[in-house]
């Protein structure tokens, strides 16, 4: 079975400072990893994904994430946070070896608060 | 990217009535659609997975007679909440995967806020 952990309920950062949102995962096979962002009363917006290849993945709005197989982590990062980055962030994983329908397991979510 | 729409975006109904929510893939054929439920400040909980032309597969603990899912075409899936009660109030999100994207990637709708009075 697959699982995702986002250890921080909330991350606070000042505008202009680096932002990191942590995610660790557990799958029996090869992982397919995603980051999504959700603004209040809205659906999920795709940020980036890792399937294979380069461990550093660049995504939308200046975000990037690094896949670390040995630490089973996929932390989301942004070098300089903006107030508009304040939102709820979800990490998700799919086990490529066991699931043919594409079911995703979501983490609990991390609320990011960027202060001016 | 592929676009998924949901209708309505917001619905308020009386207890005991049924509510239908539509999920459409606008520019691709969705062979599989997923329905999620989300409570305030919580994660998405997968309710069911449906493949076009087949019965939906429900997750453990989800009442299939209460949450009726129909996936009659490659661009439309519907979720009907039957005999809704206040505890069914939630944010419902659909996603679709199929011939767009790669590796059966899911594309998410904007969500439907259901309030049962």
mmCIF file of N, CA and C in Angstrom, chain B:
data_model
loop_
_atom_site.group_PDB
_atom_site.id
_atom_site.type_symbol
_atom_site.label_atom_id
_atom_site.label_comp_id
_atom_site.label_asym_id
_atom_site.label_seq_id
_atom_site.Cartn_x
_atom_site.Cartn_y
_atom_site.Cartn_z
ATOM 1 N N UNK B 1 -2.977 22.325 -20.582
ATOM 2 C CA UNK B 1 -3.321 21.019 -20.066
ATOM 3 C C UNK B 1 -4.790 20.703 -20.254
ATOM 4 N N UNK B 2 -5.152 19.494 -19.927
ATOM 5 C CA UNK B 2 -6.532 19.057 -20.059
ATOM 6 C C UNK B 2 -7.429 19.767 -19.045
ATOM 7 N N UNK B 3 -8.666 20.030 -19.443
ATOM 8 C CA UNK B 3 -9.581 20.795 -18.602
ATOM 9 C C UNK B 3 -10.739 19.926 -18.149
ATOM 10 N N UNK B 4 -11.017 20.014 -16.852
ATOM 11 C CA UNK B 4 -12.149 19.306 -16.261
ATOM 12 C C UNK B 4 -13.066 20.330 -15.598
ATOM 13 N N UNK B 5 -14.346 20.243 -15.871
ATOM 14 C CA UNK B 5 -15.296 21.173 -15.265
ATOM 15 C C UNK B 5 -16.232 20.425 -14.342
ATOM 16 N N UNK B 6 -16.806 21.150 -13.392
ATOM 17 C CA UNK B 6 -17.821 20.602 -12.503
ATOM 18 C C UNK B 6 -18.996 21.559 -12.435
ATOM 19 N N UNK B 7 -20.186 20.962 -12.324
ATOM 20 C CA UNK B 7 -21.382 21.777 -12.212
ATOM 21 C C UNK B 7 -22.372 21.107 -11.285
ATOM 22 N N UNK B 8 -22.941 21.826 -10.339
ATOM 23 C CA UNK B 8 -22.719 23.247 -10.076
ATOM 24 C C UNK B 8 -21.462 23.468 -9.243
ATOM 25 N N UNK B 9 -21.060 24.702 -9.095
ATOM 26 C CA UNK B 9 -19.917 24.998 -8.255
ATOM 27 C C UNK B 9 -20.325 25.063 -6.790
ATOM 28 N N UNK B 10 -21.599 25.366 -6.592
ATOM 29 C CA UNK B 10 -22.101 25.499 -5.226
ATOM 30 C C UNK B 10 -23.569 25.119 -5.225
ATOM 31 N N UNK B 11 -23.998 24.356 -4.250
ATOM 32 C CA UNK B 11 -25.404 23.972 -4.159
ATOM 33 C C UNK B 11 -25.811 23.888 -2.694
ATOM 34 N N UNK B 12 -26.992 24.417 -2.437
ATOM 35 C CA UNK B 12 -27.602 24.343 -1.108
ATOM 36 C C UNK B 12 -28.924 23.603 -1.254
ATOM 37 N N UNK B 13 -29.149 22.618 -0.419
ATOM 38 C CA UNK B 13 -30.387 21.850 -0.538
ATOM 39 C C UNK B 13 -30.936 21.527 0.840
ATOM 40 N N UNK B 14 -32.180 21.099 0.849
ATOM 41 C CA UNK B 14 -32.818 20.726 2.094
ATOM 42 C C UNK B 14 -32.527 19.265 2.417
ATOM 43 N N UNK B 15 -32.529 18.950 3.680
ATOM 44 C CA UNK B 15 -32.295 17.583 4.112
ATOM 45 C C UNK B 15 -33.342 16.650 3.516
ATOM 46 N N UNK B 16 -32.897 15.518 2.993
ATOM 47 C CA UNK B 16 -33.816 14.550 2.412
ATOM 48 C C UNK B 16 -33.900 14.601 0.905
ATOM 49 N N UNK B 17 -33.401 15.654 0.318
ATOM 50 C CA UNK B 17 -33.427 15.754 -1.136
ATOM 51 C C UNK B 17 -32.166 15.136 -1.738
ATOM 52 N N UNK B 18 -32.209 14.924 -3.057
ATOM 53 C CA UNK B 18 -31.052 14.374 -3.771
ATOM 54 C C UNK B 18 -30.399 15.463 -4.605
ATOM 55 N N UNK B 19 -29.110 15.372 -4.723
ATOM 56 C CA UNK B 19 -28.337 16.375 -5.455
ATOM 57 C C UNK B 19 -27.429 15.671 -6.453
ATOM 58 N N UNK B 20 -27.416 16.182 -7.671
ATOM 59 C CA UNK B 20 -26.554 15.607 -8.703
ATOM 60 C C UNK B 20 -25.441 16.581 -9.043
ATOM 61 N N UNK B 21 -24.226 16.077 -9.091
ATOM 62 C CA UNK B 21 -23.060 16.870 -9.458
ATOM 63 C C UNK B 21 -22.456 16.286 -10.739
ATOM 64 N N UNK B 22 -22.187 17.148 -11.701
ATOM 65 C CA UNK B 22 -21.630 16.695 -12.973
ATOM 66 C C UNK B 22 -20.142 16.996 -13.062
ATOM 67 N N UNK B 23 -19.424 16.090 -13.670
ATOM 68 C CA UNK B 23 -17.999 16.258 -13.914
ATOM 69 C C UNK B 23 -17.751 15.974 -15.394
ATOM 70 N N UNK B 24 -17.182 16.950 -16.083
ATOM 71 C CA UNK B 24 -16.960 16.800 -17.519
ATOM 72 C C UNK B 24 -15.503 17.029 -17.889
ATOM 73 N N UNK B 25 -14.994 16.181 -18.750
ATOM 74 C CA UNK B 25 -13.692 16.437 -19.351
ATOM 75 C C UNK B 25 -13.957 17.167 -20.658
ATOM 76 N N UNK B 26 -13.426 18.366 -20.776
ATOM 77 C CA UNK B 26 -13.823 19.248 -21.867
ATOM 78 C C UNK B 26 -13.053 19.011 -23.163
ATOM 79 N N UNK B 27 -11.823 18.572 -23.063
ATOM 80 C CA UNK B 27 -11.029 18.483 -24.283
ATOM 81 C C UNK B 27 -10.272 17.166 -24.403
ATOM 82 N N UNK B 28 -10.733 16.160 -23.655
ATOM 83 C CA UNK B 28 -10.124 14.842 -23.820
ATOM 84 C C UNK B 28 -11.116 13.774 -23.362
ATOM 85 N N UNK B 29 -10.857 12.564 -23.742
ATOM 86 C CA UNK B 29 -11.725 11.453 -23.369
ATOM 87 C C UNK B 29 -11.221 10.825 -22.076
ATOM 88 N N UNK B 30 -12.066 10.843 -21.083
ATOM 89 C CA UNK B 30 -11.692 10.358 -19.758
ATOM 90 C C UNK B 30 -12.161 8.923 -19.570
ATOM 91 N N UNK B 31 -11.243 8.009 -19.651
ATOM 92 C CA UNK B 31 -11.602 6.612 -19.461
ATOM 93 C C UNK B 31 -11.850 6.298 -17.986
ATOM 94 N N UNK B 32 -11.235 7.063 -17.116
ATOM 95 C CA UNK B 32 -11.396 6.861 -15.674
ATOM 96 C C UNK B 32 -11.661 8.199 -14.996
ATOM 97 N N UNK B 33 -12.621 8.195 -14.115
ATOM 98 C CA UNK B 33 -12.907 9.391 -13.312
ATOM 99 C C UNK B 33 -12.906 9.024 -11.835
ATOM 100 N N UNK B 34 -12.467 9.960 -11.040
ATOM 101 C CA UNK B 34 -12.368 9.760 -9.606
ATOM 102 C C UNK B 34 -13.224 10.810 -8.897
ATOM 103 N N UNK B 35 -13.840 10.420 -7.787
ATOM 104 C CA UNK B 35 -14.584 11.358 -6.963
ATOM 105 C C UNK B 35 -13.968 11.407 -5.570
ATOM 106 N N UNK B 36 -13.711 12.635 -5.120
ATOM 107 C CA UNK B 36 -13.112 12.865 -3.817
ATOM 108 C C UNK B 36 -14.054 13.716 -2.964
ATOM 109 N N UNK B 37 -13.850 13.590 -1.668
ATOM 110 C CA UNK B 37 -14.568 14.417 -0.705
ATOM 111 C C UNK B 37 -13.512 15.086 0.166
ATOM 112 N N UNK B 38 -13.755 16.354 0.473
ATOM 113 C CA UNK B 38 -12.793 17.085 1.282
ATOM 114 C C UNK B 38 -13.512 17.893 2.343
ATOM 115 N N UNK B 39 -13.164 17.670 3.597
ATOM 116 C CA UNK B 39 -13.673 18.463 4.699
ATOM 117 C C UNK B 39 -12.736 19.644 4.913
ATOM 118 N N UNK B 40 -13.232 20.704 5.573
ATOM 119 C CA UNK B 40 -12.431 21.919 5.734
ATOM 120 C C UNK B 40 -11.040 21.647 6.295
ATOM 121 N N UNK B 41 -10.060 22.185 5.622
ATOM 122 C CA UNK B 41 -8.660 22.101 6.029
ATOM 123 C C UNK B 41 -8.180 20.661 6.184
ATOM 124 N N UNK B 42 -8.773 19.759 5.425
ATOM 125 C CA UNK B 42 -8.338 18.371 5.454
ATOM 126 C C UNK B 42 -7.959 17.922 4.053
ATOM 127 N N UNK B 43 -7.422 16.713 4.005
ATOM 128 C CA UNK B 43 -6.976 16.185 2.726
ATOM 129 C C UNK B 43 -8.147 15.660 1.908
ATOM 130 N N UNK B 44 -7.835 15.277 0.697
ATOM 131 C CA UNK B 44 -8.851 14.690 -0.172
ATOM 132 C C UNK B 44 -9.020 13.214 0.176
ATOM 133 N N UNK B 45 -10.259 12.803 0.284
ATOM 134 C CA UNK B 45 -10.555 11.402 0.544
ATOM 135 C C UNK B 45 -11.190 10.802 -0.704
ATOM 136 N N UNK B 46 -10.552 9.804 -1.266
ATOM 137 C CA UNK B 46 -11.092 9.166 -2.456
ATOM 138 C C UNK B 46 -12.361 8.414 -2.092
ATOM 139 N N UNK B 47 -13.445 8.702 -2.815
ATOM 140 C CA UNK B 47 -14.718 8.029 -2.568
ATOM 141 C C UNK B 47 -14.881 6.833 -3.504
ATOM 142 N N UNK B 48 -14.601 7.059 -4.784
ATOM 143 C CA UNK B 48 -14.837 5.993 -5.750
ATOM 144 C C UNK B 48 -14.080 6.264 -7.037
ATOM 145 N N UNK B 49 -13.873 5.185 -7.766
ATOM 146 C CA UNK B 49 -13.228 5.235 -9.075
ATOM 147 C C UNK B 49 -14.202 4.658 -10.084
ATOM 148 N N UNK B 50 -14.383 5.358 -11.191
ATOM 149 C CA UNK B 50 -15.304 4.828 -12.192
ATOM 150 C C UNK B 50 -14.642 4.786 -13.556
ATOM 151 N N UNK B 51 -14.891 3.703 -14.248
ATOM 152 C CA UNK B 51 -14.439 3.552 -15.623
ATOM 153 C C UNK B 51 -15.647 3.608 -16.539
ATOM 154 N N UNK B 52 -15.489 4.251 -17.664
ATOM 155 C CA UNK B 52 -16.597 4.444 -18.587
ATOM 156 C C UNK B 52 -17.255 3.128 -18.944
ATOM 157 N N UNK B 53 -18.573 3.116 -18.730
ATOM 158 C CA UNK B 53 -19.346 1.935 -19.084
ATOM 159 C C UNK B 53 -19.367 0.847 -18.037
ATOM 160 N N UNK B 54 -18.669 1.037 -16.935
ATOM 161 C CA UNK B 54 -18.623 0.027 -15.881
ATOM 162 C C UNK B 54 -19.157 0.592 -14.571
ATOM 163 N N UNK B 55 -19.453 -0.308 -13.654
ATOM 164 C CA UNK B 55 -19.881 0.142 -12.331
ATOM 165 C C UNK B 55 -18.688 0.740 -11.594
ATOM 166 N N UNK B 56 -18.990 1.714 -10.760
ATOM 167 C CA UNK B 56 -17.925 2.356 -9.994
ATOM 168 C C UNK B 56 -17.405 1.431 -8.898
ATOM 169 N N UNK B 57 -16.155 1.615 -8.562
ATOM 170 C CA UNK B 57 -15.540 0.903 -7.445
ATOM 171 C C UNK B 57 -15.426 1.860 -6.277
ATOM 172 N N UNK B 58 -16.095 1.518 -5.181
ATOM 173 C CA UNK B 58 -16.141 2.410 -4.034
ATOM 174 C C UNK B 58 -15.059 2.059 -3.016
ATOM 175 N N UNK B 59 -14.538 3.082 -2.365
ATOM 176 C CA UNK B 59 -13.571 2.860 -1.297
ATOM 177 C C UNK B 59 -14.302 2.350 -0.053
ATOM 178 N N UNK B 60 -13.535 1.713 0.783
ATOM 179 C CA UNK B 60 -14.110 1.156 2.004
ATOM 180 C C UNK B 60 -14.746 2.250 2.845
ATOM 181 N N UNK B 61 -15.955 1.995 3.307
ATOM 182 C CA UNK B 61 -16.652 2.946 4.154
ATOM 183 C C UNK B 61 -17.541 3.915 3.411
ATOM 184 N N UNK B 62 -17.494 3.914 2.100
ATOM 185 C CA UNK B 62 -18.343 4.813 1.301
ATOM 186 C C UNK B 62 -19.591 4.047 0.873
ATOM 187 N N UNK B 63 -20.760 4.594 1.197
ATOM 188 C CA UNK B 63 -22.024 3.916 0.897
ATOM 189 C C UNK B 63 -22.379 4.093 -0.573
ATOM 190 N N UNK B 64 -22.367 3.020 -1.320
ATOM 191 C CA UNK B 64 -22.630 3.118 -2.748
ATOM 192 C C UNK B 64 -24.086 3.443 -3.045
ATOM 193 N N UNK B 65 -25.002 3.118 -2.136
ATOM 194 C CA UNK B 65 -26.406 3.443 -2.371
ATOM 195 C C UNK B 65 -26.704 4.899 -2.046
ATOM 196 N N UNK B 66 -25.821 5.517 -1.310
ATOM 197 C CA UNK B 66 -26.008 6.930 -0.977
ATOM 198 C C UNK B 66 -25.307 7.821 -1.998
ATOM 199 N N UNK B 67 -24.179 7.403 -2.453
ATOM 200 C CA UNK B 67 -23.408 8.177 -3.422
ATOM 201 C C UNK B 67 -23.389 7.400 -4.745
ATOM 202 N N UNK B 68 -24.367 7.747 -5.588
ATOM 203 C CA UNK B 68 -24.512 7.037 -6.854
ATOM 204 C C UNK B 68 -23.628 7.681 -7.911
ATOM 205 N N UNK B 69 -22.817 6.865 -8.547
ATOM 206 C CA UNK B 69 -21.901 7.365 -9.562
ATOM 207 C C UNK B 69 -22.219 6.714 -10.893
ATOM 208 N N UNK B 70 -22.322 7.572 -11.897
ATOM 209 C CA UNK B 70 -22.580 7.116 -13.252
ATOM 210 C C UNK B 70 -21.525 7.683 -14.177
ATOM 211 N N UNK B 71 -20.944 6.829 -14.998
ATOM 212 C CA UNK B 71 -19.916 7.254 -15.950
ATOM 213 C C UNK B 71 -20.313 6.718 -17.318
ATOM 214 N N UNK B 72 -21.356 7.337 -17.851
ATOM 215 C CA UNK B 72 -21.999 6.794 -19.048
ATOM 216 C C UNK B 72 -21.276 7.123 -20.339
ATOM 217 N N UNK B 73 -20.445 8.146 -20.309
ATOM 218 C CA UNK B 73 -19.729 8.506 -21.534
ATOM 219 C C UNK B 73 -18.288 8.842 -21.201
ATOM 220 N N UNK B 74 -17.490 9.009 -22.220
ATOM 221 C CA UNK B 74 -16.072 9.295 -22.011
ATOM 222 C C UNK B 74 -15.802 10.732 -21.601
ATOM 223 N N UNK B 75 -16.842 11.548 -21.512
ATOM 224 C CA UNK B 75 -16.629 12.934 -21.109
ATOM 225 C C UNK B 75 -17.483 13.352 -19.930
ATOM 226 N N UNK B 76 -18.289 12.465 -19.391
ATOM 227 C CA UNK B 76 -19.200 12.859 -18.322
ATOM 228 C C UNK B 76 -19.329 11.776 -17.260
ATOM 229 N N UNK B 77 -19.173 12.208 -16.006
ATOM 230 C CA UNK B 77 -19.487 11.367 -14.871
ATOM 231 C C UNK B 77 -20.353 12.180 -13.925
ATOM 232 N N UNK B 78 -21.296 11.526 -13.275
ATOM 233 C CA UNK B 78 -22.141 12.226 -12.322
ATOM 234 C C UNK B 78 -22.095 11.533 -10.971
ATOM 235 N N UNK B 79 -22.177 12.365 -9.936
ATOM 236 C CA UNK B 79 -22.273 11.894 -8.559
ATOM 237 C C UNK B 79 -23.601 12.389 -8.012
ATOM 238 N N UNK B 80 -24.436 11.474 -7.586
ATOM 239 C CA UNK B 80 -25.710 11.845 -6.983
ATOM 240 C C UNK B 80 -25.693 11.500 -5.505
ATOM 241 N N UNK B 81 -25.888 12.514 -4.700
ATOM 242 C CA UNK B 81 -25.994 12.304 -3.259
ATOM 243 C C UNK B 81 -27.470 12.127 -2.955
ATOM 244 N N UNK B 82 -27.858 10.933 -2.591
ATOM 245 C CA UNK B 82 -29.273 10.648 -2.379
ATOM 246 C C UNK B 82 -29.656 10.897 -0.931
ATOM 247 N N UNK B 83 -30.876 11.404 -0.734
ATOM 248 C CA UNK B 83 -31.394 11.685 0.602
ATOM 249 C C UNK B 83 -30.316 12.362 1.457
ATOM 250 N N UNK B 84 -29.904 13.504 0.986
ATOM 251 C CA UNK B 84 -28.797 14.203 1.631
ATOM 252 C C UNK B 84 -29.150 14.642 3.050
ATOM 253 N N UNK B 85 -28.150 14.610 3.895
ATOM 254 C CA UNK B 85 -28.295 15.063 5.271
ATOM 255 C C UNK B 85 -27.167 16.042 5.590
ATOM 256 N N UNK B 86 -27.306 16.806 6.647
ATOM 257 C CA UNK B 86 -26.284 17.813 6.949
ATOM 258 C C UNK B 86 -24.856 17.262 7.012
ATOM 259 N N UNK B 87 -24.710 16.025 7.443
ATOM 260 C CA UNK B 87 -23.357 15.451 7.524
ATOM 261 C C UNK B 87 -22.751 15.179 6.151
ATOM 262 N N UNK B 88 -23.563 15.264 5.096
ATOM 263 C CA UNK B 88 -23.042 15.117 3.732
ATOM 264 C C UNK B 88 -22.478 16.425 3.201
ATOM 265 N N UNK B 89 -22.686 17.501 3.950
ATOM 266 C CA UNK B 89 -22.136 18.786 3.530
ATOM 267 C C UNK B 89 -20.621 18.679 3.451
ATOM 268 N N UNK B 90 -20.096 19.069 2.296
ATOM 269 C CA UNK B 90 -18.672 18.905 2.071
ATOM 270 C C UNK B 90 -18.289 19.542 0.744
ATOM 271 N N UNK B 91 -17.014 19.471 0.427
ATOM 272 C CA UNK B 91 -16.498 19.925 -0.860
ATOM 273 C C UNK B 91 -16.195 18.671 -1.672
ATOM 274 N N UNK B 92 -16.838 18.533 -2.802
ATOM 275 C CA UNK B 92 -16.668 17.346 -3.635
ATOM 276 C C UNK B 92 -15.862 17.720 -4.880
ATOM 277 N N UNK B 93 -14.817 16.954 -5.114
ATOM 278 C CA UNK B 93 -13.918 17.223 -6.242
ATOM 279 C C UNK B 93 -13.824 15.984 -7.121
ATOM 280 N N UNK B 94 -13.915 16.204 -8.417
ATOM 281 C CA UNK B 94 -13.717 15.084 -9.335
ATOM 282 C C UNK B 94 -12.389 15.257 -10.063
ATOM 283 N N UNK B 95 -11.882 14.171 -10.571
ATOM 284 C CA UNK B 95 -10.724 14.224 -11.450
ATOM 285 C C UNK B 95 -10.922 13.211 -12.561
ATOM 286 N N UNK B 96 -10.199 13.418 -13.640
ATOM 287 C CA UNK B 96 -10.348 12.549 -14.799
ATOM 288 C C UNK B 96 -8.992 12.200 -15.365
ATOM 289 N N UNK B 97 -8.881 11.001 -15.863
ATOM 290 C CA UNK B 97 -7.656 10.594 -16.555
ATOM 291 C C UNK B 97 -8.046 9.809 -17.781
ATOM 292 N N UNK B 98 -7.159 9.783 -18.744
ATOM 293 C CA UNK B 98 -7.494 9.059 -19.951
ATOM 294 C C UNK B 98 -6.474 9.272 -21.034
ATOM 295 N N UNK B 99 -6.963 9.743 -22.166
ATOM 296 C CA UNK B 99 -6.089 9.803 -23.319
ATOM 297 C C UNK B 99 -5.264 11.078 -23.375
ATOM 298 N N UNK B 100 -5.497 11.988 -22.403
ATOM 299 C CA UNK B 100 -4.654 13.183 -22.320
ATOM 300 C C UNK B 100 -3.554 12.919 -21.315
ATOM 301 N N UNK B 101 -2.481 13.653 -21.441
ATOM 302 C CA UNK B 101 -1.414 13.471 -20.471
ATOM 303 C C UNK B 101 -0.713 12.136 -20.633
ATOM 304 N N UNK B 102 0.090 11.820 -19.686
ATOM 305 C CA UNK B 102 0.850 10.579 -19.742
ATOM 306 C C UNK B 102 0.660 9.798 -18.456
ATOM 307 N N UNK B 103 0.893 8.523 -18.532
ATOM 308 C CA UNK B 103 0.855 7.667 -17.353
ATOM 309 C C UNK B 103 -0.442 7.800 -16.571
ATOM 310 N N UNK B 104 -1.567 7.925 -17.282
ATOM 311 C CA UNK B 104 -2.871 8.053 -16.629
ATOM 312 C C UNK B 104 -2.899 9.189 -15.610
ATOM 313 N N UNK B 105 -2.332 10.295 -15.962
ATOM 314 C CA UNK B 105 -2.320 11.457 -15.081
ATOM 315 C C UNK B 105 -3.728 11.960 -14.811
ATOM 316 N N UNK B 106 -3.995 12.387 -13.585
ATOM 317 C CA UNK B 106 -5.314 12.911 -13.210
ATOM 318 C C UNK B 106 -5.359 14.427 -13.382
ATOM 319 N N UNK B 107 -6.481 14.898 -13.926
ATOM 320 C CA UNK B 107 -6.736 16.329 -14.048
ATOM 321 C C UNK B 107 -7.963 16.645 -13.194
ATOM 322 N N UNK B 108 -7.865 17.664 -12.367
ATOM 323 C CA UNK B 108 -8.878 17.918 -11.352
ATOM 324 C C UNK B 108 -9.869 19.001 -11.757
ATOM 325 N N UNK B 109 -11.117 18.804 -11.358
ATOM 326 C CA UNK B 109 -12.137 19.822 -11.510
ATOM 327 C C UNK B 109 -12.034 20.856 -10.407
ATOM 328 N N UNK B 110 -12.791 21.940 -10.519
ATOM 329 C CA UNK B 110 -12.718 23.036 -9.550
ATOM 330 C C UNK B 110 -13.460 22.772 -8.253
ATOM 331 N N UNK B 111 -14.229 21.688 -8.184
ATOM 332 C CA UNK B 111 -14.918 21.356 -6.952
ATOM 333 C C UNK B 111 -16.343 21.881 -6.885
ATOM 334 N N UNK B 112 -17.139 21.212 -6.053
ATOM 335 C CA UNK B 112 -18.532 21.605 -5.797
ATOM 336 C C UNK B 112 -18.754 21.661 -4.297
ATOM 337 N N UNK B 113 -19.198 22.804 -3.820
ATOM 338 C CA UNK B 113 -19.493 22.959 -2.394
ATOM 339 C C UNK B 113 -20.948 22.597 -2.159
ATOM 340 N N UNK B 114 -21.192 21.532 -1.406
ATOM 341 C CA UNK B 114 -22.554 21.098 -1.069
ATOM 342 C C UNK B 114 -22.854 21.466 0.378
ATOM 343 N N UNK B 115 -23.955 22.172 0.559
ATOM 344 C CA UNK B 115 -24.441 22.497 1.893
ATOM 345 C C UNK B 115 -25.838 21.948 2.042
ATOM 346 N N UNK B 116 -26.041 21.090 3.034
ATOM 347 C CA UNK B 116 -27.345 20.492 3.284
ATOM 348 C C UNK B 116 -27.911 21.104 4.554
ATOM 349 N N UNK B 117 -29.069 21.720 4.422
ATOM 350 C CA UNK B 117 -29.672 22.409 5.567
ATOM 351 C C UNK B 117 -30.552 21.484 6.406
#
